[in-house]
């Protein structure tokens, strides 16, 4: 099925769209598919489709060799588990052997970080590292007016559903690539919304695990208090298998009846700018039809989270990025002030927007100061309480909310016209959050997020899988040039 070369004109998925990892493994086991054939199909699709989407920063020259090695292992009866032979892209702020981790910035092109342990773990599991994915430069932490999906190294990534719409950030390339069937899975990173938003906007599944479940080593940091890698894919099962491999544990058991009897909070996110109530109603009906008990909730204290998160991150970013710059070998600035100076002198870096967040981080009270510590303490306490008190009061398994408003038109230099998102409480709390396609507004996808308390990752994956099977809402992108 997946070894036919896709057409040169993009069509929905080119035969790869509906493929799951378990189906690929069955086909490789029975010989109807090879890892080399699957890898070639993705590389061919990148060649034909990525010029429209611009999600891939660099293809890995060792990809086909890794796939052939996987086929040899399989013939010898020596496969390494569910990811063996499965092609994956890695976000460009995660250190990959031979590619470094420039975070989309020309300032880090000369840096030579050691490969991140999670990438090494992917290789050890037999996965095929297809290459690196574009991202919002510096993971969207350079300017208050930055455009998601743009980096000086990769240019602008487009939303594959409607090409003049934004893919959301900062894991823009990872989300757009799996939506466009340019990889089976992709690894993104999130500080707040950077996995959830692109997955929601591009119509795929994205998971931000509990903080600390997956190693953040080898990721160009924003803050150790919130940063985590996480997988993105077209199907919940692929995300579950990837998380299990990266975490070194058994995969979550996914049963389609996991919603039966589950009490699920429904947080509607009252906003003045975009109404997702109809989609939330449809999702709530689907929960009910699957045997769940939906309960309307409003997460308390999100204003407190919003007030303290950025001041905390500014202090932590300066501390954590300077540690990264100083510990990483190679030719690059060693301080945040050095980055600011580099950007000011570079012809490309500041062409569309500035570096106000870098400047604010330089001026902020330092990490470890009473002021910065208080911001972090208040942000985290409010975020944890928002989720935990809601779960406890209503005896819930999870809270469901629309992930974010549909994709806006990309306007370089005018910032992001995102209207709302529900990622902050789980991001600031360090709690797990997973988004699943839930429907569309015209051609633009909208996801529903399922969030819970620390360590409930497997339970969330099971609920998300049941929701996905009940709704079957995901649509392959059709690469419309524009939308009304």
Coordinates of C-alpha atoms in Angstrom, one line a residue:
X1 CA 0.0 0.0 0.0
X2 CA 2.6 2.6 1.0
X3 CA 5.3 1.6 -1.3
X4 CA 3.7 3.1 -4.4
X5 CA 5.4 6.4 -5.3
X6 CA 3.0 9.3 -4.7
X7 CA 1.9 11.4 -7.6
X8 CA 4.0 14.5 -8.3
X9 CA 0.9 16.7 -7.8
X10 CA 0.0 16.4 -4.1
X11 CA -3.1 14.4 -3.4
X12 CA -4.4 13.5 0.0
X13 CA -1.8 11.5 1.6
X14 CA -0.4 9.7 -1.5
X15 CA -1.4 6.4 0.1
X16 CA 0.6 7.1 3.2
X17 CA -2.1 9.2 4.9
X18 CA -4.0 6.3 6.5
X19 CA -1.0 4.1 7.4
X20 CA -0.5 3.4 11.1
X21 CA 2.6 2.1 12.7
X22 CA 1.0 -1.3 13.6
X23 CA -0.3 -1.6 10.0
X24 CA 3.2 -0.8 8.6
X25 CA 4.7 -3.4 11.0
X26 CA 2.3 -6.0 9.8
X27 CA 3.1 -5.2 6.1
X28 CA 6.8 -5.3 6.8
X29 CA 6.4 -8.6 8.6
X30 CA 4.5 -10.2 5.8
X31 CA 6.9 -8.8 3.2
X32 CA 4.3 -6.6 1.3
X33 CA 6.3 -3.5 2.5
X34 CA 9.9 -2.9 3.3
X35 CA 11.4 -0.2 5.5
X36 CA 13.5 0.9 2.5
X37 CA 10.3 1.2 0.4
X38 CA 8.5 3.1 3.1
X39 CA 11.5 5.5 3.6
X40 CA 11.7 6.0 -0.2
X41 CA 8.0 6.7 -0.4
X42 CA 8.3 9.5 2.3
X43 CA 11.5 10.9 0.7
X44 CA 9.7 11.0 -2.7
X45 CA 6.8 12.7 -1.1
X46 CA 9.1 15.3 0.6
X47 CA 10.6 16.0 -2.9
X48 CA 7.2 16.5 -4.5
X49 CA 5.1 18.1 -1.7
X50 CA 7.5 19.9 0.6
X51 CA 8.1 22.8 -1.9
X52 CA 4.5 23.8 -1.1
X53 CA 4.7 23.2 2.7
X54 CA 8.3 23.9 3.5
X55 CA 8.2 21.8 6.7
X56 CA 11.5 20.0 6.2
X57 CA 14.8 21.8 7.1
X58 CA 17.1 19.0 6.0
X59 CA 16.9 15.4 4.8
X60 CA 19.3 13.0 6.6
X61 CA 21.7 11.4 4.1
X62 CA 21.8 8.2 6.2
X63 CA 18.0 7.6 6.1
X64 CA 17.9 5.0 3.3
X65 CA 20.9 3.2 4.8
X66 CA 19.1 3.0 8.2
X67 CA 16.0 1.6 6.5
X68 CA 18.1 -1.1 4.7
X69 CA 19.6 -2.1 8.1
X70 CA 16.1 -2.4 9.5
X71 CA 15.1 -4.7 6.6
X72 CA 18.2 -6.9 7.3
X73 CA 17.3 -7.2 11.0
X74 CA 13.7 -8.1 10.1
X75 CA 14.9 -10.8 7.7
X76 CA 17.1 -12.2 10.5
X77 CA 14.1 -12.2 12.9
X78 CA 15.8 -9.5 15.0
X79 CA 13.5 -6.5 14.9
X80 CA 13.8 -4.0 17.8
X81 CA 10.1 -3.2 18.5
X82 CA 7.3 -1.0 17.2
X83 CA 9.5 1.8 15.7
X84 CA 11.9 -0.4 13.8
X85 CA 11.9 0.8 10.2
X86 CA 9.5 3.7 10.9
X87 CA 10.6 7.1 9.3
X88 CA 10.6 10.0 11.7
X89 CA 11.4 13.8 11.5
X90 CA 13.0 15.7 14.4
X91 CA 12.3 19.4 15.2
X92 CA 15.3 21.6 14.4
X93 CA 15.9 22.7 18.1
X94 CA 16.8 19.1 19.1
X95 CA 20.4 18.0 18.5
X96 CA 20.7 15.4 15.7
X97 CA 24.0 13.9 14.7
X98 CA 25.2 15.6 11.5
X99 CA 22.6 18.4 11.8
X100 CA 23.3 20.1 15.2
X101 CA 20.5 22.1 16.7
X102 CA 20.4 25.6 15.4
X103 CA 16.8 26.3 16.5
X104 CA 16.3 28.0 13.1
X105 CA 18.8 30.7 13.9
X106 CA 21.9 31.7 12.0
X107 CA 23.6 32.4 15.3
X108 CA 23.7 28.7 16.1
X109 CA 24.8 27.3 12.7
X110 CA 28.3 26.8 13.9
X111 CA 27.3 25.1 17.2
X112 CA 28.2 21.4 17.6
X113 CA 26.0 19.9 20.3
X114 CA 26.0 16.2 21.2
X115 CA 23.0 14.3 19.9
X116 CA 20.0 14.4 22.2
X117 CA 19.4 11.2 24.1
X118 CA 15.9 10.9 22.8
X119 CA 17.2 10.9 19.2
X120 CA 19.8 8.3 20.1
X121 CA 16.9 6.3 21.6
X122 CA 14.9 6.6 18.4
X123 CA 17.9 5.2 16.5
X124 CA 18.4 2.4 19.0
X125 CA 14.7 1.5 18.5
X126 CA 15.4 1.1 14.8
X127 CA 13.5 4.2 13.7
X128 CA 14.7 5.9 10.5
X129 CA 15.7 9.5 11.2
X130 CA 14.4 11.1 7.9
X131 CA 15.8 14.6 8.7
X132 CA 15.0 17.7 10.7
X133 CA 11.8 19.9 10.7
X134 CA 11.5 23.6 10.5
X135 CA 10.3 25.5 13.5
X136 CA 9.4 29.0 14.7
X137 CA 12.9 30.4 15.3
X138 CA 14.1 30.1 18.9
X139 CA 10.9 28.2 19.6
X140 CA 8.9 31.4 19.3
X141 CA 10.8 33.0 22.1
X142 CA 12.7 35.9 20.4
X143 CA 10.0 38.4 19.6
X144 CA 6.5 39.5 20.8
X145 CA 5.7 40.0 17.1
X146 CA 7.2 36.8 15.7
X147 CA 5.4 34.8 13.0
X148 CA 4.9 31.1 13.8
X149 CA 6.6 28.8 11.4
X150 CA 9.3 31.3 10.2
X151 CA 13.0 30.8 10.8
X152 CA 16.0 32.5 9.2
X153 CA 17.2 29.0 8.2
X154 CA 14.0 27.4 7.0
X155 CA 11.9 30.4 5.8
X156 CA 8.1 30.1 6.3
X157 CA 6.3 26.8 6.9
X158 CA 2.8 26.7 5.4
X159 CA -0.3 25.0 6.7
X160 CA -0.9 22.1 4.3
X161 CA -4.7 22.5 4.5
X162 CA -4.6 26.0 3.2
X163 CA -1.2 27.2 2.2
X164 CA -1.6 30.9 3.1
X165 CA -2.7 30.0 6.6
X166 CA -0.3 29.6 9.5
X167 CA 0.7 26.1 10.8
X168 CA 1.1 27.6 14.3
X169 CA 4.2 27.1 16.3
X170 CA 6.8 26.5 17.4
X171 CA 6.8 22.8 16.2
X172 CA 5.4 24.1 12.9
X173 CA 7.4 21.9 10.6
X174 CA 6.7 18.8 12.7
X175 CA 2.9 19.3 12.7
X176 CA 2.7 20.3 9.0
X177 CA 5.0 17.4 7.9
X178 CA 3.0 14.6 9.5
X179 CA -0.3 16.3 8.3
X180 CA 1.1 16.3 4.7
X181 CA 2.4 12.7 5.1
X182 CA 6.1 13.7 4.9
X183 CA 6.9 11.4 7.8
X184 CA 5.1 8.7 9.9
X185 CA 5.9 10.5 13.1
X186 CA 7.7 13.7 14.1
X187 CA 9.2 14.8 17.4
X188 CA 8.3 18.3 18.5
X189 CA 9.0 20.3 21.7
X190 CA 6.7 22.3 23.9
X191 CA 7.2 25.0 26.5
X192 CA 3.6 26.3 26.1
X193 CA 1.5 25.2 23.1
X194 CA 4.4 24.4 20.8
X195 CA 3.2 20.8 20.2
X196 CA -0.5 21.3 20.9
X197 CA -1.1 24.3 18.7
X198 CA 0.6 23.1 15.4
X199 CA -1.0 19.6 15.9
X200 CA -4.4 21.3 16.3
X201 CA -4.0 23.8 13.5
X202 CA -2.6 21.1 11.1
X203 CA -5.2 18.5 12.0
X204 CA -3.0 15.8 13.6
X205 CA -2.4 14.2 17.0
X206 CA 0.2 15.9 19.3
X207 CA 1.2 15.0 22.8
X208 CA 2.9 17.0 25.5
X209 CA 3.8 14.4 28.1
X210 CA 4.2 15.0 31.9
X211 CA 7.3 17.1 32.4
X212 CA 10.3 14.8 33.0
X213 CA 8.8 11.7 31.4
X214 CA 11.0 12.3 28.3
X215 CA 14.5 13.7 28.4
X216 CA 14.8 17.3 27.4
X217 CA 18.6 17.0 27.1
X218 CA 19.8 18.1 23.7
X219 CA 17.0 20.6 23.2
X220 CA 17.9 24.3 22.8
X221 CA 16.1 25.5 25.9
X222 CA 13.5 28.1 26.9
X223 CA 13.0 26.8 30.4
X224 CA 13.8 23.6 32.3
X225 CA 10.6 24.3 34.3
X226 CA 8.3 23.6 31.2
X227 CA 10.3 22.3 28.2
X228 CA 9.6 18.8 27.0
X229 CA 9.8 16.9 23.7
X230 CA 6.7 15.0 22.5
X231 CA 5.5 13.1 19.4
X232 CA 3.1 14.2 16.7
X233 CA 1.5 11.8 14.2
X234 CA -1.7 11.2 12.3
X235 CA -3.0 8.6 14.7
X236 CA -3.1 8.3 18.5
X237 CA -1.7 4.8 18.3
X238 CA 1.5 6.1 16.6
X239 CA 1.9 8.8 19.3
X240 CA 1.4 6.1 22.1
X241 CA 4.0 3.8 20.6
X242 CA 6.5 6.6 20.1
X243 CA 6.1 7.9 23.7
X244 CA 6.6 4.4 25.0
X245 CA 9.8 3.9 23.1
X246 CA 11.2 7.4 24.1
X247 CA 10.2 6.8 27.7
X248 CA 11.6 3.2 27.7
X249 CA 8.3 1.7 28.9
X250 CA 5.4 -0.4 27.7
X251 CA 2.9 1.2 25.4
X252 CA -0.4 2.4 26.9
X253 CA -3.1 -0.2 26.3
X254 CA -5.5 1.5 23.8
X255 CA -9.1 0.2 23.9
X256 CA -11.8 1.9 21.9
X257 CA -14.2 1.6 25.0
X258 CA -11.9 3.6 27.3
X259 CA -14.5 6.4 27.4
X260 CA -17.2 4.1 28.8
X261 CA -18.2 5.5 32.2
X262 CA -15.4 8.1 32.2
X263 CA -16.3 11.6 33.6
X264 CA -14.9 14.2 31.3
X265 CA -14.8 17.9 32.0
X266 CA -15.8 20.1 29.1
X267 CA -14.1 23.5 29.2
X268 CA -15.6 25.7 26.6
X269 CA -13.1 28.7 26.6
X270 CA -15.5 31.6 26.4
X271 CA -13.8 34.0 23.9
X272 CA -14.9 37.1 22.2
X273 CA -13.0 36.4 19.0
X274 CA -13.9 33.0 17.7
X275 CA -16.7 30.6 18.5
X276 CA -15.9 26.9 18.6
X277 CA -19.0 26.0 20.5
X278 CA -20.6 24.0 17.7
X279 CA -17.4 21.9 17.4
X280 CA -17.4 21.5 21.2
X281 CA -21.1 20.4 21.1
X282 CA -20.3 17.8 18.5
X283 CA -17.3 16.5 20.5
X284 CA -19.5 16.4 23.7
X285 CA -22.1 14.4 21.8
X286 CA -19.4 12.0 20.7
X287 CA -18.2 11.6 24.3
X288 CA -21.8 10.8 25.4
X289 CA -22.3 8.4 22.5
X290 CA -19.1 6.6 23.6
X291 CA -20.5 6.1 27.1
X292 CA -18.7 9.0 28.8
X293 CA -20.3 11.5 31.2
X294 CA -19.5 15.1 30.1
X295 CA -19.5 17.7 32.8
X296 CA -19.3 21.4 32.0
X297 CA -16.4 23.1 33.8
X298 CA -14.4 26.3 33.8
X299 CA -10.7 26.1 34.9
X300 CA -10.2 28.7 37.7
X301 CA -7.2 31.0 38.0
X302 CA -6.0 31.0 34.4
X303 CA -5.6 34.8 34.7
X304 CA -3.0 34.2 37.5
X305 CA -1.2 31.6 35.3
X306 CA -1.1 34.1 32.5
X307 CA 0.2 37.0 34.7
X308 CA 3.2 35.0 36.1
X309 CA 4.2 32.7 33.3
X310 CA 6.1 35.1 31.0
X311 CA 8.1 36.8 33.8
X312 CA 9.1 33.4 35.1
X313 CA 10.1 32.2 31.6
X314 CA 12.1 35.3 30.8
X315 CA 14.4 34.8 33.8
X316 CA 14.7 31.0 33.3
X317 CA 15.4 31.4 29.5
X318 CA 18.4 33.6 30.2
X319 CA 19.7 31.2 32.8
X320 CA 19.1 28.0 30.7
X321 CA 20.0 29.3 27.2
X322 CA 23.3 30.8 28.6
X323 CA 24.1 27.4 30.2
X324 CA 23.4 25.8 26.7
X325 CA 25.5 28.3 24.9
X326 CA 28.4 27.9 27.3
X327 CA 28.3 24.1 27.5
X328 CA 27.9 23.5 23.7
X329 CA 31.0 23.2 21.6
X330 CA 31.4 25.1 18.4
X331 CA 31.4 28.6 17.0
X332 CA 28.5 30.7 18.4
X333 CA 27.8 33.5 20.8
X334 CA 28.2 32.4 24.5
X335 CA 25.8 34.8 26.1
X336 CA 22.3 36.2 25.5
X337 CA 23.8 39.6 25.0
X338 CA 26.0 38.0 22.4
X339 CA 23.0 36.6 20.6
X340 CA 21.3 40.1 20.6
X341 CA 24.5 41.6 19.1
X342 CA 24.7 38.8 16.5
X343 CA 21.1 39.4 15.4
X344 CA 21.5 43.1 15.3
X345 CA 24.4 42.7 12.9
X346 CA 22.8 40.0 10.7
X347 CA 21.1 40.8 7.4
X348 CA 18.3 38.2 7.7
X349 CA 17.5 37.7 11.3
X350 CA 15.6 40.9 12.0
X351 CA 14.0 41.4 8.6
X352 CA 10.5 40.6 9.7
X353 CA 10.4 41.1 13.5
X354 CA 12.7 42.1 16.3
X355 CA 14.1 40.4 19.4
X356 CA 12.1 42.1 22.2
X357 CA 11.8 38.9 24.3
X358 CA 15.6 38.5 24.2
X359 CA 15.9 42.2 25.4
X360 CA 13.3 41.7 28.1
X361 CA 15.1 38.6 29.3
X362 CA 18.3 40.6 29.6
X363 CA 16.5 43.2 31.6
X364 CA 14.5 40.8 33.8
X365 CA 15.3 40.0 37.4
X366 CA 17.6 37.0 37.2
X367 CA 16.5 33.4 37.8
X368 CA 17.0 32.5 41.4
X369 CA 16.1 36.1 42.6
X370 CA 13.2 36.2 45.0
X371 CA 11.1 38.0 42.3
X372 CA 11.7 35.3 39.6
X373 CA 11.2 32.5 42.1
X374 CA 7.9 34.0 43.2
X375 CA 6.7 34.3 39.6
X376 CA 7.4 30.6 38.9
X377 CA 5.9 29.5 42.2
X378 CA 2.7 31.4 41.6
X379 CA 2.3 30.4 38.0
X380 CA 2.9 26.7 38.8
X381 CA 0.6 26.7 41.9
X382 CA -2.3 28.3 40.0
X383 CA -1.9 26.0 36.9
X384 CA -1.7 22.8 39.1
X385 CA -4.7 24.0 41.1
X386 CA -6.7 24.9 38.0
X387 CA -6.5 21.3 36.8
X388 CA -6.3 19.3 40.1
X389 CA -9.2 21.1 41.8
X390 CA -11.4 20.7 38.7
X391 CA -10.6 17.0 38.5
X392 CA -11.2 16.5 42.2
X393 CA -14.4 18.6 42.5
X394 CA -16.1 16.8 39.6
X395 CA -14.4 13.4 40.0
X396 CA -13.0 13.6 36.4
X397 CA -10.7 11.4 34.4
X398 CA -9.7 14.4 32.2
X399 CA -10.7 17.9 31.0
X400 CA -11.5 18.4 27.3
X401 CA -11.2 21.8 25.6
X402 CA -10.8 23.1 22.1
X403 CA -7.1 23.2 21.4
X404 CA -7.0 26.5 19.6
X405 CA -8.8 28.7 17.1
X406 CA -8.5 27.7 13.5
X407 CA -5.4 28.8 11.5
X408 CA -5.1 32.5 10.7
X409 CA -3.6 34.0 7.6
X410 CA 0.2 34.2 7.7
X411 CA 1.4 37.8 7.7
X412 CA 5.1 38.1 8.2
X413 CA 6.0 40.8 10.6
X414 CA 2.6 41.4 12.0
X415 CA 2.7 38.6 14.6
X416 CA 0.3 35.8 15.0
X417 CA -3.5 36.4 14.9
X418 CA -4.1 33.5 17.2
X419 CA -7.4 34.1 19.0
X420 CA -7.2 31.5 21.8
X421 CA -5.6 28.3 23.0
X422 CA -6.1 26.0 26.0
X423 CA -2.5 24.8 26.4
X424 CA -1.2 27.0 29.3
X425 CA -2.6 25.3 32.4
X426 CA -1.1 21.9 31.5
X427 CA 2.1 23.5 30.2
X428 CA 2.8 25.6 33.3
X429 CA 1.7 22.8 35.6
X430 CA 4.0 20.2 33.9
X431 CA 1.0 18.0 33.3
X432 CA 0.2 15.9 30.2
X433 CA -2.0 17.2 27.4
X434 CA -2.9 15.6 24.0
X435 CA -4.8 17.0 21.1
X436 CA -6.9 15.0 18.7
X437 CA -8.6 16.2 15.4
X438 CA -12.2 17.0 16.2
X439 CA -13.6 18.7 13.1
X440 CA -13.1 21.7 10.8
X441 CA -14.2 25.2 10.3
X442 CA -14.4 25.2 6.5
X443 CA -11.1 23.6 5.4
X444 CA -9.3 24.5 8.6
X445 CA -9.0 21.8 11.3
X446 CA -9.7 22.2 15.0
X447 CA -8.5 19.8 17.7
X448 CA -9.8 18.9 21.1
X449 CA -7.3 18.7 23.9
X450 CA -7.5 16.2 26.7
X451 CA -5.5 17.2 29.8
X452 CA -5.1 15.6 33.3
X453 CA -2.8 15.6 36.2
X454 CA 0.9 14.5 36.4
X455 CA 1.6 10.9 35.4
X456 CA -1.7 10.2 33.8
X457 CA -0.2 10.0 30.3
X458 CA -1.3 6.5 29.5
X459 CA -4.9 7.2 30.7
X460 CA -5.0 10.3 28.4
X461 CA -3.7 8.3 25.4
X462 CA -6.4 5.7 26.0
X463 CA -9.2 8.4 26.2
X464 CA -7.8 10.2 23.2
X465 CA -7.7 7.0 21.2
X466 CA -11.3 6.2 22.1
X467 CA -12.3 9.8 21.1
X468 CA -10.5 9.5 17.8
X469 CA -12.1 6.1 17.0
X470 CA -15.6 7.5 17.9
X471 CA -15.3 10.7 15.8
X472 CA -12.9 9.8 12.9
X473 CA -12.7 13.5 12.4
X474 CA -9.3 13.8 10.8
X475 CA -9.2 14.9 7.1
X476 CA -6.1 14.7 4.9
X477 CA -4.9 18.2 3.8
X478 CA -5.8 19.3 0.3
X479 CA -3.1 22.0 -0.1
X480 CA -5.6 24.8 -1.1
X481 CA -3.7 27.9 -2.1
X482 CA -6.0 30.2 -0.1
X483 CA -9.4 30.1 1.5
X484 CA -12.2 32.7 1.5

